[in-house]
Steps between C-alpha positions, in 0.01 A plus 500: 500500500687830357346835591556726212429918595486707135477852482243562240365871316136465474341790403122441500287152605461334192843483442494399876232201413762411177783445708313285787358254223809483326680405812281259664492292165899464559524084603610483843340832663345447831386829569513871339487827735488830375592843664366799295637742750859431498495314125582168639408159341628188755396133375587157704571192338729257287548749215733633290531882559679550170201390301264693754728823393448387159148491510460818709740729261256473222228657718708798720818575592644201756764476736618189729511643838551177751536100380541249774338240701157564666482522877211199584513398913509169575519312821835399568377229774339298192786568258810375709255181521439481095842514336652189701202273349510647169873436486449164579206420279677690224826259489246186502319633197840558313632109586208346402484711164836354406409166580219498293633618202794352341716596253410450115792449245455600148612213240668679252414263138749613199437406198701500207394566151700307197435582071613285323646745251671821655538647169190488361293792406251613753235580267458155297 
């Protein structure tokens, strides 16, 4: 989960509305907030913010402002707990893939092409 802040110049609300539906069809958005007063635009989610840019400069002028990871609180009583089983059910899953599938060896067939005159003309 990346939290992307863009500084954006929108002048009126329907170029407002264009930006908001272009950016929510962007795959991996989560959520879209927008801050007339200070001209910000801040989306969360598994996005790329260069093709959010992208999609933004054909609209209004567009700026990156912050790009990092978004703050979500968690309990850290359950989450010492978690890792240490998924650890351990994670290293079972990987031995019994590779015991299942084995390896498959291509057979290589060459074949060999004889005339019976080299010289002859290709066309008769």
């Amino acid at each position: 989960m990346n939290k992307v802040v863009l500084q954006v110049e929108l002048l009126d609300d329907k170029t407002k509305k264009k930006a908001m539906k272009a950016v929510s069809k962007i795959s991996g958005v989560e959520s879209v907030s927008m801050e007339m007063k200070e001209q910000k635009l801040t989306l969360i989610g598994d996005m790329d913010a260069v093709v959010v840019v992208e999609k933004l400069r054909k609209l209004c002028y567009t700026e990156i402002l912050s790009y990092g990871p978004a703050k979500v609180e968690k309990k850290e009583n359950k989450k010492e707990k978690e890792p240490e089983k998924k650890n351990i059910d994670q290293t079972q899953n990987i031995a019994d893939i590779l015991k299942t599938y084995e390896t498959y060896h291509n057979h290589y067939h060459y074949t060999s092409h004889v005339e019976e005159n080299p010289n002859a003309c290709v066309i008769c």
